[in-house]
Coordinates of C-alpha atoms in Angstrom, one line a residue:
M1 CA -17.9 71.1 36.4
T2 CA -18.2 71.3 40.1
A3 CA -17.5 74.6 41.8
E4 CA -15.5 74.1 45.0
L5 CA -16.5 77.2 47.0
V6 CA -14.6 78.9 49.8
R7 CA -16.2 81.0 52.5
G8 CA -18.1 84.0 50.9
Q9 CA -17.9 82.7 47.3
N10 CA -21.0 82.3 45.2
H11 CA -22.0 80.3 42.2
T12 CA -25.0 80.5 39.8
L13 CA -27.5 77.6 40.1
P14 CA -28.4 76.1 36.7
Q15 CA -31.7 74.5 37.9
T16 CA -34.3 74.9 40.6
R17 CA -34.8 71.4 41.8
L18 CA -31.9 70.4 43.9
E19 CA -30.6 68.2 46.7
I20 CA -28.3 69.5 49.4
R21 CA -26.1 66.7 50.7
V22 CA -24.4 67.0 54.1
S23 CA -21.6 64.7 55.4
A24 CA -20.3 65.2 58.9
G25 CA -17.9 63.4 61.2
A26 CA -20.7 62.9 63.8
P27 CA -24.5 63.1 63.8
V28 CA -25.7 66.6 63.2
V29 CA -29.1 68.3 63.0
A30 CA -29.9 69.8 59.6
G31 CA -32.5 72.5 59.0
A32 CA -33.2 75.5 56.8
T33 CA -34.8 78.9 57.2
L34 CA -36.6 81.0 54.6
G35 CA -35.8 84.7 54.5
D36 CA -37.1 87.7 52.7
E37 CA -35.0 90.2 50.6
R38 CA -33.2 91.3 53.8
G39 CA -32.8 87.7 55.1
T40 CA -35.3 88.2 57.9
V41 CA -37.2 85.0 59.0
H42 CA -40.8 85.9 59.6
G43 CA -41.7 83.3 62.2
V44 CA -41.5 79.6 63.0
E45 CA -43.6 78.8 59.9
W46 CA -40.5 79.9 57.8
I47 CA -38.2 77.3 59.5
A48 CA -37.9 73.6 58.5
H49 CA -36.4 71.5 61.2
P50 CA -36.7 67.9 62.5
G51 CA -39.9 68.7 64.4
S52 CA -41.5 70.4 61.4
P53 CA -39.5 69.0 58.4
Q54 CA -41.6 70.2 55.4
L55 CA -42.3 73.6 54.0
P56 CA -43.5 74.5 50.4
G57 CA -40.5 73.7 48.2
L58 CA -38.3 72.4 51.1
E59 CA -37.9 69.2 53.1
V60 CA -35.2 68.4 55.6
S61 CA -34.3 65.3 57.6
R62 CA -36.5 64.3 60.6
Q63 CA -33.5 63.3 62.8
A64 CA -29.9 63.8 63.5
A65 CA -27.5 61.8 61.3
A66 CA -24.0 61.9 60.0
E67 CA -25.3 62.2 56.4
H68 CA -28.3 64.2 55.2
R69 CA -30.1 64.9 51.9
L70 CA -32.3 68.0 51.9
A71 CA -34.8 68.4 49.0
V72 CA -35.2 71.9 47.6
D73 CA -37.6 73.1 44.8
L74 CA -36.8 76.8 44.4
G75 CA -39.7 77.2 42.0
A76 CA -42.2 76.0 44.6
L77 CA -41.1 78.5 47.3
P78 CA -43.5 81.3 48.2
E79 CA -42.9 84.6 46.2
A80 CA -41.9 86.4 49.4
V81 CA -38.9 84.1 49.9
H82 CA -35.6 85.3 48.5
R83 CA -33.1 83.3 50.7
V84 CA -32.8 79.8 51.9
T85 CA -30.2 79.3 54.7
V86 CA -29.0 75.8 55.5
L87 CA -28.3 75.3 59.1
L88 CA -26.3 72.6 60.9
A89 CA -26.2 72.0 64.7
L90 CA -24.9 69.4 67.1
P91 CA -27.6 67.4 69.0
L92 CA -26.7 68.6 72.5
E93 CA -29.0 66.2 74.3
A94 CA -27.6 63.1 72.6
G95 CA -24.4 62.9 74.7
G96 CA -22.1 63.4 71.7
P97 CA -19.7 66.2 70.8
T98 CA -20.7 69.7 72.0
R99 CA -18.5 71.7 69.5
F100 CA -17.7 71.4 65.9
G101 CA -14.0 71.7 66.6
A102 CA -14.1 68.2 68.1
V103 CA -15.4 66.5 64.9
A104 CA -14.4 66.3 61.3
S105 CA -15.2 69.4 59.1
P106 CA -18.7 69.1 57.7
F107 CA -18.9 68.9 53.9
V108 CA -21.9 70.3 52.0
A109 CA -22.7 69.7 48.3
V110 CA -25.5 71.2 46.2
T111 CA -26.4 68.6 43.5
G112 CA -29.0 68.0 40.9
L113 CA -31.6 65.3 41.3
D114 CA -29.3 62.8 39.5
G115 CA -26.6 63.4 42.0
T116 CA -24.4 65.6 39.8
E117 CA -22.5 68.0 42.0
I118 CA -23.0 71.7 41.2
A119 CA -21.1 73.3 44.1
T120 CA -19.4 72.0 47.2
F121 CA -18.2 73.6 50.4
T122 CA -16.1 72.3 53.3
L123 CA -16.7 74.1 56.6
T124 CA -13.2 74.5 58.0
G125 CA -12.0 76.6 60.9
L126 CA -14.8 75.8 63.3
D127 CA -13.9 75.4 67.0
S128 CA -16.2 76.2 69.9
E129 CA -19.3 76.6 67.7
S130 CA -22.1 74.1 68.1
A131 CA -24.3 75.6 65.3
V132 CA -23.3 76.9 61.9
A133 CA -25.0 78.6 58.9
A134 CA -23.5 76.4 56.2
L135 CA -24.6 78.0 53.0
E136 CA -27.5 80.0 51.5
L137 CA -29.4 79.9 48.3
Y138 CA -30.5 83.4 47.3
R139 CA -32.4 85.1 44.5
R140 CA -30.8 88.0 42.6
Q141 CA -32.4 89.6 39.6
G142 CA -34.6 86.6 39.0
A143 CA -31.7 84.1 39.1
W144 CA -30.8 81.8 42.0
K145 CA -27.3 81.5 43.3
V146 CA -25.6 79.6 46.1
R147 CA -23.1 81.3 48.6
A148 CA -20.8 79.5 51.0
V149 CA -21.3 81.1 54.4
G150 CA -19.7 79.0 57.2
Q151 CA -20.8 81.4 60.0
G152 CA -20.5 79.5 63.3
Y153 CA -22.2 80.3 66.6
A154 CA -20.8 79.4 70.0
G155 CA -24.2 80.2 71.4
G156 CA -25.6 77.3 69.5
L157 CA -28.9 77.0 67.6
A158 CA -30.6 79.7 69.7
A159 CA -28.0 82.3 68.9
M160 CA -28.1 81.4 65.2
L161 CA -31.9 81.7 65.0
A162 CA -31.9 85.0 67.0
D163 CA -29.3 86.4 64.5
Q164 CA -31.9 85.8 61.7
G165 CA -34.5 87.7 63.5
V166 CA -36.6 84.8 64.9
D167 CA -38.7 85.7 67.9
G168 CA -38.6 83.1 70.8
A169 CA -35.3 81.7 69.4
V170 CA -34.4 80.1 72.8
E171 CA -37.7 78.2 73.1
L172 CA -37.6 77.2 69.5
A173 CA -34.1 75.9 69.7
R174 CA -35.0 73.9 72.8
S175 CA -38.0 72.4 71.1
I176 CA -35.9 71.4 68.1
Q177 CA -33.3 69.7 70.3
E178 CA -36.2 67.8 72.1
A179 CA -37.5 66.7 68.7
V180 CA -34.1 65.5 67.8
A181 CA -33.8 63.5 71.0
R182 CA -37.1 61.9 70.3
G183 CA -36.0 61.0 66.8
L184 CA -32.8 59.4 68.0
A185 CA -34.8 57.3 70.4
R186 CA -36.9 55.8 67.5
S187 CA -34.1 55.6 65.0
V188 CA -32.7 52.2 63.9
A189 CA -28.9 52.4 64.5
P190 CA -27.1 52.4 61.1
P191 CA -24.3 50.1 60.2
P192 CA -20.7 51.3 60.9
P193 CA -19.1 53.7 58.5
R194 CA -18.0 52.1 55.3
T195 CA -14.4 51.2 54.9
S196 CA -14.3 51.4 51.1
E197 CA -16.4 52.4 48.1
G198 CA -18.4 50.0 46.0
D199 CA -19.7 47.9 48.9
R200 CA -22.6 46.6 46.7
V201 CA -21.9 45.6 43.2
R202 CA -25.3 46.9 41.9
H203 CA -25.5 50.0 44.1
A204 CA -22.6 52.4 44.3
G205 CA -24.1 54.0 47.4
G206 CA -25.0 50.7 49.2
P207 CA -24.7 49.7 52.8
A208 CA -21.7 50.2 55.0
P209 CA -19.6 47.1 55.7
A210 CA -19.3 46.1 59.3
Q211 CA -16.9 48.2 61.4
S212 CA -13.5 46.7 61.9
G213 CA -11.6 46.7 65.1
G214 CA -11.4 44.3 68.0
L215 CA -11.7 46.8 70.8
P216 CA -13.3 45.9 74.0
Q217 CA -16.8 47.2 73.8
A218 CA -16.1 49.5 76.8
A219 CA -13.6 51.3 74.6
Q220 CA -15.8 51.4 71.6
Q221 CA -18.8 53.3 72.8
P222 CA -21.6 53.8 70.2
G223 CA -22.6 57.3 69.3
P224 CA -26.1 58.6 69.4
L225 CA -27.1 56.6 66.4
G226 CA -25.1 53.6 67.4
E227 CA -22.0 54.3 65.3
P228 CA -18.8 53.1 67.1
S229 CA -15.7 55.2 67.1
P230 CA -13.0 54.5 64.6
P231 CA -11.1 51.3 65.4
A232 CA -7.7 51.2 67.1
T233 CA -5.2 48.4 67.2
P234 CA -7.1 45.1 67.1
V235 CA -7.1 42.8 70.1
A236 CA -7.3 39.1 69.5
P237 CA -10.5 37.7 70.9
A238 CA -10.2 35.6 74.0
T239 CA -12.2 32.7 75.2
P240 CA -13.9 33.7 78.4
S241 CA -13.1 31.7 81.5
A242 CA -13.9 32.2 85.1
G243 CA -11.4 34.5 86.7
G244 CA -9.6 35.2 83.4
P245 CA -9.6 38.2 81.1
I246 CA -12.9 39.1 79.6
D247 CA -13.0 40.4 76.0
Y248 CA -16.3 41.7 74.8
A249 CA -15.0 42.4 71.3
H250 CA -16.8 40.8 68.5
P251 CA -14.5 38.0 67.3
R252 CA -15.4 38.5 63.6
R253 CA -14.8 42.2 63.3
Q254 CA -11.4 42.5 61.6
A255 CA -9.2 45.5 61.5
T256 CA -8.2 45.4 57.8
A257 CA -10.2 46.0 54.7
P258 CA -12.6 43.2 53.8
P259 CA -12.2 41.3 50.6
P260 CA -14.4 42.3 47.6
P261 CA -17.8 40.6 47.1
P262 CA -17.9 37.3 45.2
P263 CA -18.2 37.4 41.4
A264 CA -21.6 38.7 40.4
A265 CA -24.0 37.2 37.9
P266 CA -23.3 37.8 34.2
P267 CA -24.1 41.4 33.2
A268 CA -27.7 41.9 32.2
Q269 CA -28.7 42.8 28.7
P270 CA -29.3 46.5 28.0
G271 CA -32.7 47.5 29.4
Q272 CA -32.9 44.4 31.6
P273 CA -32.5 44.5 35.4
A274 CA -29.4 42.8 36.9
T275 CA -29.8 39.3 38.2
P276 CA -29.7 39.5 42.0
V277 CA -27.1 37.4 43.9
A278 CA -27.0 36.5 47.6
G279 CA -23.9 38.0 49.2
D280 CA -23.7 41.0 46.8
A281 CA -21.5 43.0 49.3
T282 CA -18.1 43.1 50.8
G283 CA -17.2 41.1 53.9
W284 CA -14.9 38.6 55.4
S285 CA -17.6 35.8 55.4
M286 CA -20.9 35.1 53.7
D287 CA -22.7 36.1 56.9
E288 CA -21.0 39.5 56.9
R289 CA -21.7 39.9 53.2
L290 CA -25.4 39.1 53.7
Y291 CA -25.5 41.5 56.6
N292 CA -24.2 44.3 54.5
Q293 CA -26.5 43.3 51.6
V294 CA -29.6 43.5 53.8
W295 CA -28.5 47.0 55.0
G296 CA -28.0 48.0 51.4
M297 CA -31.5 46.9 50.5
F298 CA -32.8 48.8 53.5
E299 CA -31.1 52.0 52.3
D300 CA -32.1 51.5 48.6
L301 CA -35.7 51.1 49.6
A302 CA -35.5 54.2 51.9
R303 CA -34.0 56.4 49.2
A304 CA -36.2 55.1 46.3
T305 CA -39.3 55.8 48.4
A306 CA -38.0 59.3 49.3
A307 CA -37.5 60.0 45.6
Y308 CA -41.0 58.9 44.8
R309 CA -42.5 61.0 47.6
S310 CA -40.5 64.0 46.6
A311 CA -41.7 63.7 43.0
V312 CA -45.4 63.4 44.1
D313 CA -45.0 66.4 46.4
F314 CA -43.5 68.4 43.5
A315 CA -46.4 67.4 41.2
E316 CA -49.0 68.5 43.7
S317 CA -47.1 71.7 44.4
R318 CA -46.9 72.5 40.7
M319 CA -50.6 71.8 40.1
D320 CA -51.5 74.1 43.0
Q321 CA -49.4 76.9 41.6
E322 CA -50.8 76.5 38.1
L323 CA -54.4 76.5 39.5
E324 CA -53.7 79.5 41.6
R325 CA -52.3 81.5 38.7
T326 CA -55.2 80.5 36.5
L327 CA -57.9 81.2 39.0
S328 CA -56.4 84.6 39.9
D329 CA -57.0 85.8 36.3
P330 CA -60.6 87.1 36.0
R331 CA -60.6 86.0 32.3
S332 CA -60.5 82.3 33.4
R333 CA -63.9 82.7 34.9
I334 CA -65.5 83.2 31.5
G335 CA -66.7 80.2 29.5
G336 CA -64.8 76.9 30.1
T337 CA -61.3 78.4 30.4
G338 CA -61.0 77.7 34.1
D339 CA -62.3 74.1 33.7
R340 CA -59.8 73.4 30.9
A341 CA -57.0 74.8 33.0
R342 CA -57.9 72.6 36.0
E343 CA -58.1 69.6 33.8
E344 CA -54.7 70.4 32.2
A345 CA -53.1 71.0 35.6
R346 CA -54.5 67.7 37.0
A347 CA -53.4 65.8 33.8
K348 CA -49.8 67.1 34.3
R349 CA -49.9 66.1 37.9
D350 CA -51.1 62.6 37.0
E351 CA -48.4 62.3 34.4
L352 CA -45.7 63.3 36.8
T353 CA -46.9 61.0 39.6
G354 CA -47.4 58.2 37.1
R355 CA -43.8 58.4 35.9
A356 CA -42.6 58.5 39.5
R357 CA -44.7 55.4 40.4
E358 CA -43.3 53.6 37.3
A359 CA -39.7 54.3 38.5
L360 CA -40.6 53.2 42.0
D361 CA -42.2 50.0 40.8
R362 CA -39.0 49.2 38.8
D363 CA -37.0 49.6 42.0
L364 CA -39.4 47.6 44.0
A365 CA -39.4 44.8 41.5
Q366 CA -35.6 44.6 41.6
L367 CA -35.6 44.7 45.4
A368 CA -38.3 42.0 45.6
A369 CA -36.2 39.8 43.3
E370 CA -33.2 40.4 45.5
A371 CA -35.1 39.6 48.7
A372 CA -36.3 36.4 47.2
V373 CA -32.7 35.3 46.6
V374 CA -31.3 36.6 49.9
E375 CA -34.0 35.4 52.4
P376 CA -33.3 31.6 51.8
A377 CA -29.6 32.2 52.1
L378 CA -29.7 33.9 55.5
P379 CA -28.0 32.2 58.4
A380 CA -30.0 31.2 61.5
A381 CA -29.4 34.5 63.3
Y382 CA -30.8 36.5 60.4
A383 CA -33.6 34.0 59.5
G384 CA -37.2 34.1 60.5
W385 CA -38.8 31.3 62.6
D386 CA -40.4 29.9 59.5
N387 CA -37.0 29.2 57.9
P388 CA -36.4 25.4 57.5
F389 CA -33.0 26.0 59.0
W390 CA -34.4 26.0 62.5
H391 CA -35.6 22.4 62.1
A392 CA -32.0 21.3 61.6
Y393 CA -30.6 23.7 64.2
R394 CA -27.3 23.1 65.9
V395 CA -25.8 25.3 68.6
P396 CA -23.1 27.5 67.1
M397 CA -19.5 27.7 68.2
E398 CA -19.1 31.5 67.5
I399 CA -21.1 34.6 67.9
P400 CA -22.8 35.9 64.8
M401 CA -22.4 39.4 63.5
A402 CA -26.0 40.4 64.0
L403 CA -29.5 39.2 65.1
R404 CA -32.8 39.6 63.3
I405 CA -35.5 41.1 65.6
G406 CA -38.3 41.8 63.2
D407 CA -39.2 43.0 59.7
L408 CA -39.7 46.5 58.3
H409 CA -41.8 47.8 55.4
L410 CA -43.2 51.1 54.0
P411 CA -46.8 51.8 52.8
E412 CA -45.7 52.1 49.2
S413 CA -43.9 48.7 49.3
A414 CA -45.8 46.4 51.7
G415 CA -44.7 43.4 49.6
V416 CA -41.0 44.1 50.2
K417 CA -40.0 43.4 53.8
I418 CA -36.5 44.2 55.1
P419 CA -35.1 42.1 57.9
L420 CA -34.3 44.4 60.9
L421 CA -30.8 43.3 61.9
V422 CA -29.1 44.6 65.1
R423 CA -25.4 43.9 65.8
L424 CA -24.1 41.6 68.4
P425 CA -23.1 42.1 71.2
L426 CA -26.1 44.4 71.7
E427 CA -25.1 48.0 71.8
R428 CA -28.5 49.2 73.0
G429 CA -31.2 47.6 75.1
M430 CA -34.7 46.9 74.0
W431 CA -38.1 48.2 75.2
I432 CA -41.1 46.1 74.1
D433 CA -44.0 48.4 74.4
S434 CA -47.0 46.7 76.0
G435 CA -49.2 49.8 75.8
R436 CA -51.8 50.7 73.3
T437 CA -50.4 52.6 70.3
A438 CA -52.1 54.3 67.4
S439 CA -51.6 51.4 65.0
E440 CA -54.6 49.6 63.6
A441 CA -53.2 46.2 64.9
A442 CA -53.1 47.7 68.5
A443 CA -56.5 49.1 68.2
L444 CA -57.9 45.7 67.4
T445 CA -56.1 44.1 70.4
D446 CA -57.3 44.5 74.0
S447 CA -54.9 45.6 76.8
D448 CA -54.5 42.3 78.4
Q449 CA -53.7 40.6 75.1
L450 CA -51.1 43.3 74.3
R451 CA -49.3 42.7 77.6
R452 CA -49.3 38.9 76.9
L453 CA -48.1 39.4 73.4
A454 CA -45.4 41.8 74.6
M455 CA -44.0 39.2 77.0
E456 CA -44.2 36.4 74.4
S457 CA -42.2 38.7 72.1
A458 CA -39.6 39.1 74.8
V459 CA -39.3 35.3 75.2
L460 CA -38.9 34.9 71.5
H461 CA -36.1 37.5 71.4
A462 CA -34.4 35.9 74.4
A463 CA -34.7 32.5 72.8
R464 CA -33.0 33.7 69.6
M465 CA -30.2 35.2 71.5
L466 CA -29.6 32.0 73.5
A467 CA -29.8 30.0 70.2
V468 CA -27.2 32.1 68.3
Y469 CA -24.6 32.3 71.1
P470 CA -22.1 29.5 71.8
P471 CA -23.0 27.3 74.8
N472 CA -22.8 29.1 78.2
E473 CA -21.8 32.4 76.6
F474 CA -25.2 34.1 77.1
S475 CA -27.3 34.1 80.3
V476 CA -30.8 35.3 80.8
H477 CA -32.3 36.7 84.0
V478 CA -36.0 37.6 84.5
I479 CA -37.7 40.0 86.9
D480 CA -41.5 39.3 87.1
P481 CA -42.5 41.1 90.3
A482 CA -46.1 39.8 90.5
G483 CA -45.5 36.5 88.7
S484 CA -48.0 37.5 85.9
A485 CA -45.8 36.3 83.1
A486 CA -45.6 32.6 84.1
A487 CA -47.4 31.4 81.1
A488 CA -45.3 33.4 78.6
L489 CA -42.1 32.3 80.4
A490 CA -43.0 28.6 80.3
P491 CA -40.7 27.8 77.3
L492 CA -37.6 29.3 79.0
V493 CA -38.4 27.9 82.4
G494 CA -39.4 24.4 81.1
A495 CA -36.2 24.1 79.1
G496 CA -34.1 25.1 82.0
V497 CA -32.1 27.8 80.1
L498 CA -32.6 30.7 82.6
A499 CA -29.7 31.6 84.8
S500 CA -32.0 31.4 87.8
P501 CA -35.8 31.2 88.4
P502 CA -37.8 34.3 87.5
A503 CA -37.4 36.8 90.4
S504 CA -40.6 38.0 92.1
G505 CA -41.5 40.2 95.1
P506 CA -39.3 43.1 96.4
G507 CA -36.6 40.7 97.6
G508 CA -36.2 39.0 94.3
V509 CA -36.2 42.3 92.4
S510 CA -33.5 43.8 94.7
S511 CA -31.3 40.7 94.6
V512 CA -31.2 40.5 90.7
L513 CA -30.6 44.2 90.2
A514 CA -27.9 44.3 92.9
G515 CA -26.0 41.3 91.3
L516 CA -26.0 42.8 87.8
T517 CA -25.1 46.3 89.1
R518 CA -22.2 44.8 91.0
R519 CA -21.1 43.0 87.8
V520 CA -21.1 46.2 85.8
D521 CA -19.2 48.1 88.5
L522 CA -16.5 45.3 88.7
V523 CA -16.0 45.0 85.0
Q524 CA -15.8 48.8 84.5
M525 CA -13.2 49.1 87.3
A526 CA -11.2 46.2 85.9
I527 CA -11.2 47.7 82.4
R528 CA -10.2 51.1 83.6
A529 CA -7.4 49.6 85.7
G530 CA -6.3 47.3 82.9
A531 CA -6.7 44.4 85.3
A532 CA -9.4 42.2 83.7
D533 CA -7.6 39.1 85.1
S534 CA -8.4 40.2 88.7
L535 CA -12.2 39.8 88.4
P536 CA -13.7 37.6 91.1
P537 CA -13.9 33.9 90.1
D538 CA -17.6 33.8 90.8
L539 CA -18.3 36.4 88.1
D540 CA -20.1 34.8 85.1
P541 CA -18.1 35.9 82.0
A542 CA -21.1 35.3 79.7
E543 CA -23.1 38.2 78.2
Q544 CA -26.1 38.9 80.5
L545 CA -29.7 39.7 79.5
L546 CA -32.2 41.0 82.0
I547 CA -35.9 40.8 81.0
V548 CA -38.0 43.1 83.2
N549 CA -41.8 42.5 83.1
D550 CA -44.6 44.9 84.1
F551 CA -42.4 47.9 85.0
P552 CA -42.8 50.0 87.1
H553 CA -45.0 47.8 89.3
G554 CA -43.0 46.3 92.2
F555 CA -40.0 48.7 91.7
D556 CA -39.0 51.3 94.4
D557 CA -36.9 54.4 93.7
R558 CA -33.6 52.5 94.2
A559 CA -34.6 49.8 91.8
V560 CA -35.6 52.4 89.2
T561 CA -32.2 54.1 89.6
Q562 CA -30.4 50.7 89.2
L563 CA -32.4 50.1 85.9
R564 CA -31.3 53.4 84.5
Y565 CA -27.7 52.6 85.4
L566 CA -27.9 49.2 83.7
A567 CA -29.5 50.8 80.6
D568 CA -26.7 53.4 80.3
E569 CA -23.6 51.5 81.5
G570 CA -24.6 47.9 81.1
P571 CA -23.8 47.3 77.4
S572 CA -20.2 48.3 77.8
A573 CA -19.9 45.6 80.5
G574 CA -21.8 42.9 78.8
V575 CA -25.2 43.5 80.6
H576 CA -28.2 44.2 78.4
L577 CA -31.7 45.3 79.3
M578 CA -35.0 44.2 77.8
M579 CA -38.0 46.1 79.3
V580 CA -41.6 44.9 78.8
A581 CA -43.6 48.0 79.9
D582 CA -46.3 50.5 79.1
R583 CA -44.9 54.0 79.3
E584 CA -48.2 55.3 80.6
D585 CA -47.9 53.1 83.7
A586 CA -44.7 54.9 84.6
S587 CA -46.1 58.4 83.9
A588 CA -46.0 59.2 87.7
Y589 CA -42.2 59.4 87.4
G590 CA -42.5 62.2 84.9
P591 CA -39.4 63.2 82.9
V592 CA -37.1 61.4 85.3
L593 CA -37.5 58.2 83.1
D594 CA -37.2 60.0 79.7
P595 CA -33.5 59.1 79.5
L596 CA -34.3 55.4 80.1
W597 CA -36.9 55.2 77.4
R598 CA -34.6 57.1 74.9
S599 CA -31.7 54.7 75.6
L600 CA -33.7 51.7 74.6
L601 CA -34.8 50.6 71.1
R602 CA -38.6 50.5 71.2
V603 CA -40.3 47.6 69.4
T604 CA -43.9 46.5 69.6
P605 CA -45.7 43.1 70.0
V606 CA -47.9 44.0 67.0
A607 CA -47.3 45.8 63.7
D608 CA -46.7 49.5 64.3
D609 CA -45.1 52.3 62.2
H610 CA -42.8 53.9 64.9
L611 CA -39.3 53.1 63.7
A612 CA -37.3 55.5 61.5
D613 CA -34.4 54.7 59.1
P614 CA -31.1 56.5 59.7
W615 CA -30.9 58.0 56.1
V616 CA -34.2 59.7 55.3
G617 CA -36.3 59.3 58.5
H618 CA -39.3 57.5 57.0
A619 CA -41.7 56.0 59.5
W620 CA -41.4 52.2 58.9
T621 CA -43.9 49.6 60.0
Y622 CA -42.2 47.1 62.3
E623 CA -43.5 43.6 62.5
P624 CA -42.3 41.3 65.2
L625 CA -41.1 37.8 64.5
R626 CA -43.6 35.0 65.3
T627 CA -43.3 31.2 65.3
P628 CA -45.6 29.5 62.8
P629 CA -49.0 28.5 64.2
G630 CA -48.9 25.0 65.8
S631 CA -45.1 24.8 65.4
R632 CA -42.9 23.5 68.2
V633 CA -39.8 25.0 66.7
L634 CA -39.2 27.2 69.8
E635 CA -39.3 24.2 72.2
Q636 CA -37.1 22.1 70.0
V637 CA -34.5 24.9 69.7
L638 CA -34.5 25.6 73.5
D639 CA -34.1 21.9 74.2
R640 CA -31.0 21.7 72.1
V641 CA -29.7 24.9 73.7
A642 CA -30.2 23.4 77.2
A643 CA -28.5 20.1 76.2
A644 CA -25.5 22.0 74.8
R645 CA -25.3 24.1 78.0
R646 CA -25.2 20.9 80.1
T647 CA -22.4 19.3 78.1
G648 CA -20.6 22.5 77.1
H649 CA -20.6 21.7 73.4
R650 CA -23.0 21.0 70.5

């Protein structure tokens, strides 16, 4: 039976391997400190936080999120540890809420590894506090207990750490917040909060269905992880027309609960895995169901891998402890006692890791079977360039829910690739990193080739966006100051699908940035004044994408300021940024450009493990989409897009 704790109440823990699950109304930072019998924390090495997420017997999330799962193995903690305090703090550099009184009360649950709740605690009564000690696990007379704490700190994370005796608390708190900001910049935005339980037939904790609500995007600002605010009264989508009202709401995001998923396949026989079905999720259409199903597969793979890694870490920790106890006994040095103990400890380790791998392999086999069913059923916006659909491509008449920009996989599951889907209209710009990264693929590619591949990736992303939007509802601008991307831009230029020729030289850069900045200003003023019908007739109502090549070369300080403005304010006014740049080239600007890089989703032109999932924080290998060698599918699709733009229909 679950113990529902109130502040100050305690409860005996029946086991030592636990999960601590946190649910909050906004992204929060989760961490933990280890204390001695008096609760004193003896240095930074006793603190687990996003910048240093692992300690013996303890692992916390690597980034801020609305939900966390912290892994705790009380039996693997150092002997000197008698208290584990779970800390929550608001990410102050993310632009979100700055006090817990402005968000829903956080909920914390202590569970077994199977998810069974042992004790829960809702942190009520918080107001100006931006950090809180949620609960503590403590050892008393050889037994472990949990106590609900709920002690908030208006002074934030620094005040909370100082209260636990941490030296240099202010500097440590600052470094934690900086690590969180870096984590948010590399995190894939999760789907909107789920509207009902049971989204996936096979997985009770599957993906979240698409957020309802037809608000203008300016009124539905994404949070630090891309989660929009709860919907208000829906607004019927309007067809853009010159001089008329502009509605940037997604026309397929409804305000009522979606229907249940379609009937699943017949139940599997006992001991047999369920037969996968395409569209195994809730949604108003098959496209939405597939979107939710892909995100469910993404979450399932993240959590299955987390369970495997946790089990392996536990097996290694247990082996180390057994070896330490054995070797500390002088009698083990006589005869073959020590050797036998080492063999037994390693055998136990191998048995535990083997069982964990078997469980992971079962999950991977099920996910691979599901992917084999889902991939062929994906619509054009979700499909890879090698999908036969593109050879029979027709320009759509409505905006899709999302767009595929690449694939993701983990080292343990390279054979299972998850499509990386981002919602449309884009809620965050993109940065295609043309610099040399630490990946093996980048190491084997010279700098000039990386820059060329980066620009080719930008062209492919822009082409997909043009292809999935209705005719004349998406415009692409290009800034190429030195004209170095002419070869990569040839497909877009040759098809005549750009809004204007690529801008070069100081005058061209200034003109394009001034025009898009003016557009953002006018749309924001119109939305604030409730006078969208008063926009100038020459303002293009289509969504706008600006591709910027070779930044910062050819950009003065004013142009840099305008780019930062477009990155921050552009998405709410239908203007989106795609930077093709090497961050090292802009190092002369120092931290001035840090907000720009953090505001953009970083992708690479070659495989690189830099993206993190929003649930566990694994480092996922991102692979960009490529057209098949020798294929002319890109030119064929762009020709059809150009023809539709000329005639205004398919």
